[in-house]
Structure formats: C-alpha cells, structure tokens
C-alpha cells in the first residue's frame, strides 16, 4: 500500500470507531506513513493533538441562541430533516443555573417545535420544580439532536455527529452552572462512553466545552420513569444530588460576597 492508501484506511477506521464508540466524530488524528512496504508501523506525527488538546469546536464570532435556532430550523445536514415537521432547537433561561440535555424530539415536540412538551416533558417539568428549577426562570432545555428520529428510534451516529455542534454552541453561549443529562443517548454522547445510565448516574462528571469545565450529572430520561416506576427513586436521588450541589455553590457565592463587604474604615 502507498502512504496515501494507508492514510485513507486509517481515517476510515477512525471514523468507524468514533461512530460506534461515541456516536459522533472526535478530533481528527494525524499520522505519518511511509511508502516503504517494510515500514508498516503507524508513526504519530510530532504535531498530533493529544487528549489534553481537544480540537476547537466551531463557535462563530457573534454567535447567539437566535442564530443557532434559525440555523437549526433551516438545517438539512442529516436525513432527519426529511421527516421532521418542526425542529426543536431548545428553550429556557438565558443564563441558566442548569441546562437539561435529552435525546431528541418526540411526536409532540416535533409538532410543537419545542423540547420536552409531551408527557415526558410534563414529568420533567415536575421533576425540575421539585428542586426549584424551571425552564421559565433558571433552566434551559435542549436535545442532542434537534429533529425527531422516525418512530422515536435512537439517533444514528451520523445524525448525532451532524447535530452536536449546535448543542456545543448553545452550551458555549449559555454557560450553565450545571448540566443534567437525561437518558442514555445524551449521557453516552456527551461523555463519549458506552456505559449504561445505571453506571453513569449518581456522581458528577465533568464536561469540557471551550475553556470551561461544567459539572454534569446523569439521570434517567423522564420517559423511562413513565415506562418503569423503579427508576423514580434513583432519579429522585439524582435530583437531590443536583440540589445539594446547587446549594453548595450558592453558599460559596454567599461567602465570597460577604468577604467582599468591607467594614467602614477598612479600605
Ligand atoms: S437533526 Fe440536527 S443536523 Fe439533523 S437536520 Fe436536524 S438540526 Fe440538522
């Protein structure tokens, strides 16, 4: 094989691995190959990016939620555009304490062009209200894919790969203090893992977007709670974990504010 043929094969294998393992394309790896048949080994280029140097996501200058929503509604980047009625870009508070990320729109969301408005959405609103969160005041709700997969099937890896930049741009703009990941697809996509929700939930993970590390908690999707009551208790435990972290953060902010208040004559 020539060096070009080896490079094409390596890129194809990388793409297939990312699609199977993560659901979308990760940063492109760099290789150096030789035309010499005796030199079969792959030599990573000295400039190859490492895990500590993630590829820069596409965050356009002057980006805004409105711009993203307009792009989403006009998007034809994957085949889901052919069967959608309305895309559901996301909605909620502009500087959210919590960003909730689910899988994708269902039938009700497709009809309304809004995320989480069906039975599962109503349950999500109740779950959030139980820890004083609401899309009307302090939370933003979005999905990994913005258009409905037919018959509510899982999004395909190429669909997730095409759509994830919209979500990353939303996170970059919103700068949520916490992310609540609802369900398997959202959790596995954002955390780039194949682990089940049962193993991912319970403790905070970290999601790095741009130059920020955001605490991320995984829980069950509300539709799973509607199907199986056994998930309600662990989901409530997750909500309490999130509530405690929010309270801790508020206490730290209070202490910082108090420390900033100087007694008269101290300055
Ligand atoms: S799912 Fe995302 S990438 Fe696919 S058409 Fe809709 S907005 Fe575009």
PDB file of C-alpha atoms and ligand atoms in Angstrom:
ATOM      1  CA  UNK A   1       0.000   0.000   0.000  1.00  0.00           C
ATOM      2  CA  UNK A   2       1.123   3.527  -0.665  1.00  0.00           C
ATOM      3  CA  UNK A   3       1.307   6.094   2.130  1.00  0.00           C
ATOM      4  CA  UNK A   4      -1.869   7.768   0.782  1.00  0.00           C
ATOM      5  CA  UNK A   5      -3.761   4.484   0.772  1.00  0.00           C
ATOM      6  CA  UNK A   6      -2.647   3.728   4.336  1.00  0.00           C
ATOM      7  CA  UNK A   7      -3.778   7.216   5.411  1.00  0.00           C
ATOM      8  CA  UNK A   8      -7.206   6.753   3.790  1.00  0.00           C
ATOM      9  CA  UNK A   9      -7.636   3.413   5.538  1.00  0.00           C
ATOM     10  CA  UNK A  10      -6.589   4.843   8.925  1.00  0.00           C
ATOM     11  CA  UNK A  11      -9.040   7.771   8.555  1.00  0.00           C
ATOM     12  CA  UNK A  12     -11.856   5.387   7.639  1.00  0.00           C
ATOM     13  CA  UNK A  13     -11.133   3.161  10.643  1.00  0.00           C
ATOM     14  CA  UNK A  14     -11.021   6.220  12.939  1.00  0.00           C
ATOM     15  CA  UNK A  15     -14.382   7.386  11.618  1.00  0.00           C
ATOM     16  CA  UNK A  16     -15.956   3.957  12.116  1.00  0.00           C
ATOM     17  CA  UNK A  17     -14.510   3.656  15.618  1.00  0.00           C
ATOM     18  CA  UNK A  18     -15.801   7.090  16.637  1.00  0.00           C
ATOM     19  CA  UNK A  19     -19.234   6.362  15.208  1.00  0.00           C
ATOM     20  CA  UNK A  20     -19.537   3.073  17.090  1.00  0.00           C
ATOM     21  CA  UNK A  21     -17.902   4.144  20.336  1.00  0.00           C
ATOM     22  CA  UNK A  22     -19.007   7.757  20.737  1.00  0.00           C
ATOM     23  CA  UNK A  23     -21.822   8.411  18.292  1.00  0.00           C
ATOM     24  CA  UNK A  24     -20.042  11.302  16.643  1.00  0.00           C
ATOM     25  CA  UNK A  25     -16.688  12.321  15.192  1.00  0.00           C
ATOM     26  CA  UNK A  26     -13.991  13.225  17.665  1.00  0.00           C
ATOM     27  CA  UNK A  27     -10.889  15.217  16.843  1.00  0.00           C
ATOM     28  CA  UNK A  28      -9.022  14.119  13.724  1.00  0.00           C
ATOM     29  CA  UNK A  29      -5.835  12.227  14.466  1.00  0.00           C
ATOM     30  CA  UNK A  30      -2.675  12.827  12.486  1.00  0.00           C
ATOM     31  CA  UNK A  31      -0.478  10.091  11.079  1.00  0.00           C
ATOM     32  CA  UNK A  32       2.718   9.716   9.162  1.00  0.00           C
ATOM     33  CA  UNK A  33       3.002   6.750   6.831  1.00  0.00           C
ATOM     34  CA  UNK A  34       5.791   5.598   4.604  1.00  0.00           C
ATOM     35  CA  UNK A  35       5.598   4.273   1.023  1.00  0.00           C
ATOM     36  CA  UNK A  36       8.188   1.727   2.091  1.00  0.00           C
ATOM     37  CA  UNK A  37       6.396  -1.678   2.308  1.00  0.00           C
ATOM     38  CA  UNK A  38       8.824  -2.697   5.051  1.00  0.00           C
ATOM     39  CA  UNK A  39       7.716   0.265   7.135  1.00  0.00           C
ATOM     40  CA  UNK A  40       4.264  -0.892   8.181  1.00  0.00           C
ATOM     41  CA  UNK A  41       4.079   0.850  11.531  1.00  0.00           C
ATOM     42  CA  UNK A  42       1.961   3.937  12.017  1.00  0.00           C
ATOM     43  CA  UNK A  43       4.049   6.835  13.238  1.00  0.00           C
ATOM     44  CA  UNK A  44       2.106   9.517  15.039  1.00  0.00           C
ATOM     45  CA  UNK A  45       3.148  12.932  13.793  1.00  0.00           C
ATOM     46  CA  UNK A  46       5.044  15.038  16.294  1.00  0.00           C
ATOM     47  CA  UNK A  47       2.335  17.684  15.949  1.00  0.00           C
ATOM     48  CA  UNK A  48      -0.526  15.257  16.555  1.00  0.00           C
ATOM     49  CA  UNK A  49      -3.051  16.654  19.032  1.00  0.00           C
ATOM     50  CA  UNK A  50      -3.241  14.887  22.395  1.00  0.00           C
ATOM     51  CA  UNK A  51      -6.175  14.270  24.683  1.00  0.00           C
ATOM     52  CA  UNK A  52      -5.219  17.465  26.504  1.00  0.00           C
ATOM     53  CA  UNK A  53      -5.541  19.466  23.282  1.00  0.00           C
ATOM     54  CA  UNK A  54      -9.128  18.981  22.111  1.00  0.00           C
ATOM     55  CA  UNK A  55      -9.989  20.194  18.647  1.00  0.00           C
ATOM     56  CA  UNK A  56     -11.561  23.653  18.760  1.00  0.00           C
ATOM     57  CA  UNK A  57     -15.322  23.374  18.196  1.00  0.00           C
ATOM     58  CA  UNK A  58     -16.846  25.694  15.604  1.00  0.00           C
ATOM     59  CA  UNK A  59     -18.009  28.685  17.614  1.00  0.00           C
ATOM     60  CA  UNK A  60     -18.657  31.502  15.107  1.00  0.00           C
ATOM     61  CA  UNK A  61     -17.948  35.080  16.148  1.00  0.00           C
ATOM     62  CA  UNK A  62     -21.044  36.910  17.376  1.00  0.00           C
ATOM     63  CA  UNK A  63     -22.923  33.654  17.885  1.00  0.00           C
ATOM     64  CA  UNK A  64     -26.336  33.783  19.549  1.00  0.00           C
ATOM     65  CA  UNK A  65     -29.152  31.452  20.563  1.00  0.00           C
ATOM     66  CA  UNK A  66     -31.372  33.099  17.965  1.00  0.00           C
ATOM     67  CA  UNK A  67     -28.770  32.495  15.262  1.00  0.00           C
ATOM     68  CA  UNK A  68     -28.463  28.842  16.272  1.00  0.00           C
ATOM     69  CA  UNK A  69     -32.250  28.395  16.341  1.00  0.00           C
ATOM     70  CA  UNK A  70     -32.544  29.879  12.851  1.00  0.00           C
ATOM     71  CA  UNK A  71     -29.805  27.586  11.553  1.00  0.00           C
ATOM     72  CA  UNK A  72     -31.422  24.554  13.194  1.00  0.00           C
ATOM     73  CA  UNK A  73     -34.828  25.284  11.649  1.00  0.00           C
ATOM     74  CA  UNK A  74     -33.249  25.575   8.186  1.00  0.00           C
ATOM     75  CA  UNK A  75     -30.790  22.707   8.676  1.00  0.00           C
ATOM     76  CA  UNK A  76     -30.550  19.880   6.170  1.00  0.00           C
ATOM     77  CA  UNK A  77     -27.276  18.430   7.451  1.00  0.00           C
ATOM     78  CA  UNK A  78     -28.728  14.982   8.141  1.00  0.00           C
ATOM     79  CA  UNK A  79     -31.612  12.870   6.909  1.00  0.00           C
ATOM     80  CA  UNK A  80     -33.815  13.744   9.917  1.00  0.00           C
ATOM     81  CA  UNK A  81     -34.701  16.990   8.127  1.00  0.00           C
ATOM     82  CA  UNK A  82     -36.686  14.929   5.603  1.00  0.00           C
ATOM     83  CA  UNK A  83     -39.158  13.556   8.149  1.00  0.00           C
ATOM     84  CA  UNK A  84     -39.413  16.376  10.700  1.00  0.00           C
ATOM     85  CA  UNK A  85     -42.402  18.687  10.946  1.00  0.00           C
ATOM     86  CA  UNK A  86     -40.565  21.209  13.116  1.00  0.00           C
ATOM     87  CA  UNK A  87     -37.077  21.222  14.544  1.00  0.00           C
ATOM     88  CA  UNK A  88     -36.887  21.899  18.290  1.00  0.00           C
ATOM     89  CA  UNK A  89     -33.763  23.998  18.926  1.00  0.00           C
ATOM     90  CA  UNK A  90     -34.241  24.360  22.689  1.00  0.00           C
ATOM     91  CA  UNK A  91     -35.712  26.889  25.111  1.00  0.00           C
ATOM     92  CA  UNK A  92     -35.367  28.351  28.558  1.00  0.00           C
ATOM     93  CA  UNK A  93     -33.488  30.858  30.663  1.00  0.00           C
ATOM     94  CA  UNK A  94     -30.663  32.786  29.021  1.00  0.00           C
ATOM     95  CA  UNK A  95     -28.205  32.421  31.906  1.00  0.00           C
ATOM     96  CA  UNK A  96     -29.317  29.071  33.290  1.00  0.00           C
ATOM     97  CA  UNK A  97     -28.293  27.538  36.531  1.00  0.00           C
ATOM     98  CA  UNK A  98     -28.965  24.143  34.943  1.00  0.00           C
ATOM     99  CA  UNK A  99     -29.054  23.023  31.312  1.00  0.00           C
ATOM    100  CA  UNK A 100     -31.063  19.853  30.780  1.00  0.00           C
ATOM    101  CA  UNK A 101     -29.997  17.808  27.771  1.00  0.00           C
ATOM    102  CA  UNK A 102     -32.112  14.994  26.398  1.00  0.00           C
ATOM    103  CA  UNK A 103     -32.021  12.754  23.373  1.00  0.00           C
ATOM    104  CA  UNK A 104     -34.259  14.235  20.684  1.00  0.00           C
ATOM    105  CA  UNK A 105     -37.781  15.440  19.947  1.00  0.00           C
ATOM    106  CA  UNK A 106     -40.705  13.019  20.057  1.00  0.00           C
ATOM    107  CA  UNK A 107     -44.038  13.349  18.263  1.00  0.00           C
ATOM    108  CA  UNK A 108     -45.361  16.157  20.499  1.00  0.00           C
ATOM    109  CA  UNK A 109     -42.090  18.077  20.298  1.00  0.00           C
ATOM    110  CA  UNK A 110     -41.979  17.634  16.519  1.00  0.00           C
ATOM    111  CA  UNK A 111     -45.493  19.076  16.258  1.00  0.00           C
ATOM    112  CA  UNK A 112     -44.745  21.996  18.585  1.00  0.00           C
ATOM    113  CA  UNK A 113     -41.132  22.752  17.617  1.00  0.00           C
ATOM    114  CA  UNK A 114     -40.305  22.798  21.334  1.00  0.00           C
ATOM    115  CA  UNK A 115     -38.378  20.336  23.500  1.00  0.00           C
ATOM    116  CA  UNK A 116     -39.965  18.210  26.237  1.00  0.00           C
ATOM    117  CA  UNK A 117     -43.614  19.238  25.842  1.00  0.00           C
ATOM    118  CA  UNK A 118     -45.291  15.787  25.793  1.00  0.00           C
ATOM    119  CA  UNK A 119     -45.957  13.524  28.771  1.00  0.00           C
ATOM    120  CA  UNK A 120     -42.240  13.038  29.403  1.00  0.00           C
ATOM    121  CA  UNK A 121     -41.745  16.791  29.199  1.00  0.00           C
ATOM    122  CA  UNK A 122     -44.507  17.423  31.704  1.00  0.00           C
ATOM    123  CA  UNK A 123     -42.876  14.948  34.058  1.00  0.00           C
ATOM    124  CA  UNK A 124     -39.518  16.648  33.512  1.00  0.00           C
ATOM    125  CA  UNK A 125     -41.084  19.992  34.459  1.00  0.00           C
ATOM    126  CA  UNK A 126     -42.404  18.392  37.670  1.00  0.00           C
ATOM    127  CA  UNK A 127     -39.019  16.858  38.450  1.00  0.00           C
ATOM    128  CA  UNK A 128     -37.302  20.205  37.956  1.00  0.00           C
ATOM    129  CA  UNK A 129     -39.937  22.038  40.009  1.00  0.00           C
ATOM    130  CA  UNK A 130     -39.301  19.636  42.898  1.00  0.00           C
ATOM    131  CA  UNK A 131     -35.837  21.178  43.266  1.00  0.00           C
ATOM    132  CA  UNK A 132     -36.925  24.723  42.374  1.00  0.00           C
ATOM    133  CA  UNK A 133     -35.841  24.636  38.745  1.00  0.00           C
ATOM    134  CA  UNK A 134     -37.909  25.748  35.776  1.00  0.00           C
ATOM    135  CA  UNK A 135     -37.396  26.449  32.105  1.00  0.00           C
ATOM    136  CA  UNK A 136     -39.229  29.727  32.774  1.00  0.00           C
ATOM    137  CA  UNK A 137     -36.680  31.049  35.229  1.00  0.00           C
ATOM    138  CA  UNK A 138     -33.382  29.252  35.749  1.00  0.00           C
ATOM    139  CA  UNK A 139     -33.033  26.312  33.367  1.00  0.00           C
ATOM    140  CA  UNK A 140     -32.566  25.707  29.648  1.00  0.00           C
ATOM    141  CA  UNK A 141     -33.748  22.552  27.893  1.00  0.00           C
ATOM    142  CA  UNK A 142     -32.300  21.108  24.703  1.00  0.00           C
ATOM    143  CA  UNK A 143     -31.585  17.824  22.975  1.00  0.00           C
ATOM    144  CA  UNK A 144     -28.629  16.115  21.352  1.00  0.00           C
ATOM    145  CA  UNK A 145     -30.483  16.027  18.023  1.00  0.00           C
ATOM    146  CA  UNK A 146     -32.911  18.799  17.168  1.00  0.00           C
ATOM    147  CA  UNK A 147     -35.157  16.870  14.753  1.00  0.00           C
ATOM    148  CA  UNK A 148     -37.320  13.845  15.536  1.00  0.00           C
ATOM    149  CA  UNK A 149     -35.920  10.432  14.639  1.00  0.00           C
ATOM    150  CA  UNK A 150     -38.752   8.487  12.908  1.00  0.00           C
ATOM    151  CA  UNK A 151     -40.740   6.233  15.254  1.00  0.00           C
ATOM    152  CA  UNK A 152     -38.642   7.557  18.161  1.00  0.00           C
ATOM    153  CA  UNK A 153     -35.705   5.338  17.218  1.00  0.00           C
ATOM    154  CA  UNK A 154     -32.255   6.158  18.575  1.00  0.00           C
ATOM    155  CA  UNK A 155     -30.453   8.840  16.567  1.00  0.00           C
ATOM    156  CA  UNK A 156     -27.894   7.316  14.209  1.00  0.00           C
ATOM    157  CA  UNK A 157     -24.220   8.126  14.780  1.00  0.00           C
ATOM    158  CA  UNK A 158     -24.072  10.267  11.641  1.00  0.00           C
ATOM    159  CA  UNK A 159     -27.172  12.211  12.769  1.00  0.00           C
ATOM    160  CA  UNK A 160     -25.669  12.877  16.189  1.00  0.00           C
ATOM    161  CA  UNK A 161     -22.376  13.852  14.592  1.00  0.00           C
ATOM    162  CA  UNK A 162     -24.108  16.328  12.308  1.00  0.00           C
ATOM    163  CA  UNK A 163     -26.155  17.915  15.102  1.00  0.00           C
ATOM    164  CA  UNK A 164     -23.816  18.021  18.096  1.00  0.00           C
ATOM    165  CA  UNK A 165     -22.100  21.294  17.036  1.00  0.00           C
ATOM    166  CA  UNK A 166     -25.432  23.111  17.574  1.00  0.00           C
ATOM    167  CA  UNK A 167     -25.573  21.828  21.162  1.00  0.00           C
ATOM    168  CA  UNK A 168     -21.931  22.702  21.809  1.00  0.00           C
ATOM    169  CA  UNK A 169     -22.555  26.242  20.571  1.00  0.00           C
ATOM    170  CA  UNK A 170     -25.610  26.522  22.831  1.00  0.00           C
ATOM    171  CA  UNK A 171     -23.591  25.389  25.843  1.00  0.00           C
ATOM    172  CA  UNK A 172     -20.824  27.825  24.928  1.00  0.00           C
ATOM    173  CA  UNK A 173     -23.282  30.732  24.882  1.00  0.00           C
ATOM    174  CA  UNK A 174     -25.428  29.726  27.863  1.00  0.00           C
ATOM    175  CA  UNK A 175     -22.550  28.857  30.186  1.00  0.00           C
ATOM    176  CA  UNK A 176     -24.762  26.777  32.509  1.00  0.00           C
ATOM    177  CA  UNK A 177     -23.503  26.178  36.039  1.00  0.00           C
ATOM    178  CA  UNK A 178     -24.614  22.532  35.826  1.00  0.00           C
ATOM    179  CA  UNK A 179     -25.715  20.101  33.140  1.00  0.00           C
ATOM    180  CA  UNK A 180     -28.363  17.472  33.831  1.00  0.00           C
ATOM    181  CA  UNK A 181     -28.106  14.731  31.241  1.00  0.00           C
ATOM    182  CA  UNK A 182     -31.426  12.937  30.776  1.00  0.00           C
ATOM    183  CA  UNK A 183     -31.095   9.418  29.454  1.00  0.00           C
ATOM    184  CA  UNK A 184     -28.694   7.066  27.753  1.00  0.00           C
ATOM    185  CA  UNK A 185     -28.226   8.773  24.394  1.00  0.00           C
ATOM    186  CA  UNK A 186     -27.431  12.192  25.847  1.00  0.00           C
ATOM    187  CA  UNK A 187     -25.137  10.749  28.518  1.00  0.00           C
ATOM    188  CA  UNK A 188     -23.218   8.440  26.211  1.00  0.00           C
ATOM    189  CA  UNK A 189     -22.873  11.106  23.536  1.00  0.00           C
ATOM    190  CA  UNK A 190     -21.610  13.859  25.814  1.00  0.00           C
ATOM    191  CA  UNK A 191     -19.376  11.626  27.896  1.00  0.00           C
ATOM    192  CA  UNK A 192     -18.148   9.614  24.892  1.00  0.00           C
ATOM    193  CA  UNK A 193     -18.802   6.299  26.534  1.00  0.00           C
ATOM    194  CA  UNK A 194     -20.833   3.166  26.046  1.00  0.00           C
ATOM    195  CA  UNK A 195     -21.571   2.778  29.764  1.00  0.00           C
ATOM    196  CA  UNK A 196     -25.246   2.398  30.724  1.00  0.00           C
ATOM    197  CA  UNK A 197     -27.090   5.135  32.617  1.00  0.00           C
ATOM    198  CA  UNK A 198     -27.172   2.941  35.715  1.00  0.00           C
ATOM    199  CA  UNK A 199     -23.391   3.157  35.919  1.00  0.00           C
ATOM    200  CA  UNK A 200     -23.052   6.794  34.856  1.00  0.00           C
ATOM    201  CA  UNK A 201     -25.624   8.313  37.224  1.00  0.00           C
ATOM    202  CA  UNK A 202     -25.112   9.160  40.878  1.00  0.00           C
ATOM    203  CA  UNK A 203     -21.936  11.230  40.791  1.00  0.00           C
ATOM    204  CA  UNK A 204     -20.887  14.350  38.933  1.00  0.00           C
ATOM    205  CA  UNK A 205     -18.754  14.075  35.822  1.00  0.00           C
ATOM    206  CA  UNK A 206     -17.016  16.944  34.055  1.00  0.00           C
ATOM    207  CA  UNK A 207     -17.815  18.171  30.558  1.00  0.00           C
ATOM    208  CA  UNK A 208     -15.275  20.497  28.967  1.00  0.00           C
ATOM    209  CA  UNK A 209     -16.745  22.924  26.434  1.00  0.00           C
ATOM    210  CA  UNK A 210     -14.498  25.700  25.167  1.00  0.00           C
ATOM    211  CA  UNK A 211     -12.368  26.726  28.122  1.00  0.00           C
ATOM    212  CA  UNK A 212     -14.906  25.726  30.800  1.00  0.00           C
ATOM    213  CA  UNK A 213     -15.327  22.576  32.843  1.00  0.00           C
ATOM    214  CA  UNK A 214     -19.007  22.074  33.602  1.00  0.00           C
ATOM    215  CA  UNK A 215     -20.255  19.668  36.294  1.00  0.00           C
ATOM    216  CA  UNK A 216     -22.525  17.119  34.595  1.00  0.00           C
ATOM    217  CA  UNK A 217     -24.941  14.759  36.311  1.00  0.00           C
ATOM    218  CA  UNK A 218     -26.596  11.853  34.511  1.00  0.00           C
ATOM    219  CA  UNK A 219     -30.082  10.652  35.350  1.00  0.00           C
ATOM    220  CA  UNK A 220     -32.811   8.584  33.754  1.00  0.00           C
ATOM    221  CA  UNK A 221     -34.883  10.054  30.945  1.00  0.00           C
ATOM    222  CA  UNK A 222     -38.397  11.001  32.124  1.00  0.00           C
ATOM    223  CA  UNK A 223     -39.858   8.640  29.507  1.00  0.00           C
ATOM    224  CA  UNK A 224     -38.002   5.790  31.260  1.00  0.00           C
ATOM    225  CA  UNK A 225     -39.704   6.783  34.509  1.00  0.00           C
ATOM    226  CA  UNK A 226     -43.065   6.668  32.738  1.00  0.00           C
ATOM    227  CA  UNK A 227     -42.296   3.160  31.489  1.00  0.00           C
ATOM    228  CA  UNK A 228     -40.787   1.810  34.692  1.00  0.00           C
ATOM    229  CA  UNK A 229     -41.641   3.113  38.167  1.00  0.00           C
ATOM    230  CA  UNK A 230     -38.483   1.519  39.580  1.00  0.00           C
ATOM    231  CA  UNK A 231     -36.448   4.358  38.071  1.00  0.00           C
ATOM    232  CA  UNK A 232     -38.312   7.011  40.081  1.00  0.00           C
ATOM    233  CA  UNK A 233     -36.358   6.540  43.307  1.00  0.00           C
ATOM    234  CA  UNK A 234     -32.857   6.706  41.763  1.00  0.00           C
ATOM    235  CA  UNK A 235     -33.994   9.669  39.654  1.00  0.00           C
ATOM    236  CA  UNK A 236     -35.113  11.437  42.840  1.00  0.00           C
ATOM    237  CA  UNK A 237     -31.734  10.657  44.413  1.00  0.00           C
ATOM    238  CA  UNK A 238     -30.081  12.276  41.382  1.00  0.00           C
ATOM    239  CA  UNK A 239     -32.250  15.362  41.751  1.00  0.00           C
ATOM    240  CA  UNK A 240     -31.281  15.625  45.418  1.00  0.00           C
ATOM    241  CA  UNK A 241     -27.608  15.334  44.442  1.00  0.00           C
ATOM    242  CA  UNK A 242     -28.084  18.201  41.994  1.00  0.00           C
ATOM    243  CA  UNK A 243     -29.991  20.260  44.572  1.00  0.00           C
ATOM    244  CA  UNK A 244     -27.198  19.783  47.113  1.00  0.00           C
ATOM    245  CA  UNK A 245     -24.540  20.860  44.598  1.00  0.00           C
ATOM    246  CA  UNK A 246     -26.559  23.959  43.719  1.00  0.00           C
ATOM    247  CA  UNK A 247     -26.895  24.792  47.424  1.00  0.00           C
ATOM    248  CA  UNK A 248     -23.147  24.300  47.974  1.00  0.00           C
ATOM    249  CA  UNK A 249     -22.370  26.614  45.087  1.00  0.00           C
ATOM    250  CA  UNK A 250     -24.779  29.242  46.453  1.00  0.00           C
ATOM    251  CA  UNK A 251     -23.127  29.006  49.888  1.00  0.00           C
ATOM    252  CA  UNK A 252     -19.689  29.549  48.354  1.00  0.00           C
ATOM    253  CA  UNK A 253     -21.002  32.540  46.411  1.00  0.00           C
ATOM    254  CA  UNK A 254     -22.526  33.942  49.615  1.00  0.00           C
ATOM    255  CA  UNK A 255     -19.222  33.617  51.458  1.00  0.00           C
ATOM    256  CA  UNK A 256     -17.392  35.374  48.630  1.00  0.00           C
ATOM    257  CA  UNK A 257     -19.958  38.190  48.659  1.00  0.00           C
ATOM    258  CA  UNK A 258     -19.669  38.572  52.441  1.00  0.00           C
ATOM    259  CA  UNK A 259     -15.869  38.655  52.193  1.00  0.00           C
ATOM    260  CA  UNK A 260     -16.200  41.482  49.662  1.00  0.00           C
ATOM    261  CA  UNK A 261     -18.198  43.619  52.084  1.00  0.00           C
ATOM    262  CA  UNK A 262     -15.698  45.759  53.942  1.00  0.00           C
ATOM    263  CA  UNK A 263     -16.483  47.375  57.249  1.00  0.00           C
ATOM    264  CA  UNK A 264     -16.366  51.206  57.198  1.00  0.00           C
ATOM    265  CA  UNK A 265     -12.786  52.377  57.511  1.00  0.00           C
ATOM    266  CA  UNK A 266     -11.257  49.090  56.406  1.00  0.00           C
ATOM    267  CA  UNK A 267     -10.297  50.453  52.979  1.00  0.00           C
TER     268      UNK A 267
HETATM  269  S1  LIG B   1     -31.129  16.676  13.477  1.00  0.00           S
HETATM  270 FE1  LIG B   1     -29.691  18.375  13.623  1.00  0.00          FE
HETATM  271  S2  LIG B   1     -28.196  18.038  11.955  1.00  0.00           S
HETATM  272 FE2  LIG B   1     -30.031  16.781  11.502  1.00  0.00          FE
HETATM  273  S3  LIG B   1     -31.297  18.102  10.171  1.00  0.00           S
HETATM  274 FE3  LIG B   1     -31.984  18.400  12.297  1.00  0.00          FE
HETATM  275  S4  LIG B   1     -30.845  20.197  13.010  1.00  0.00           S
HETATM  276 FE4  LIG B   1     -29.781  19.436  11.163  1.00  0.00          FE
END
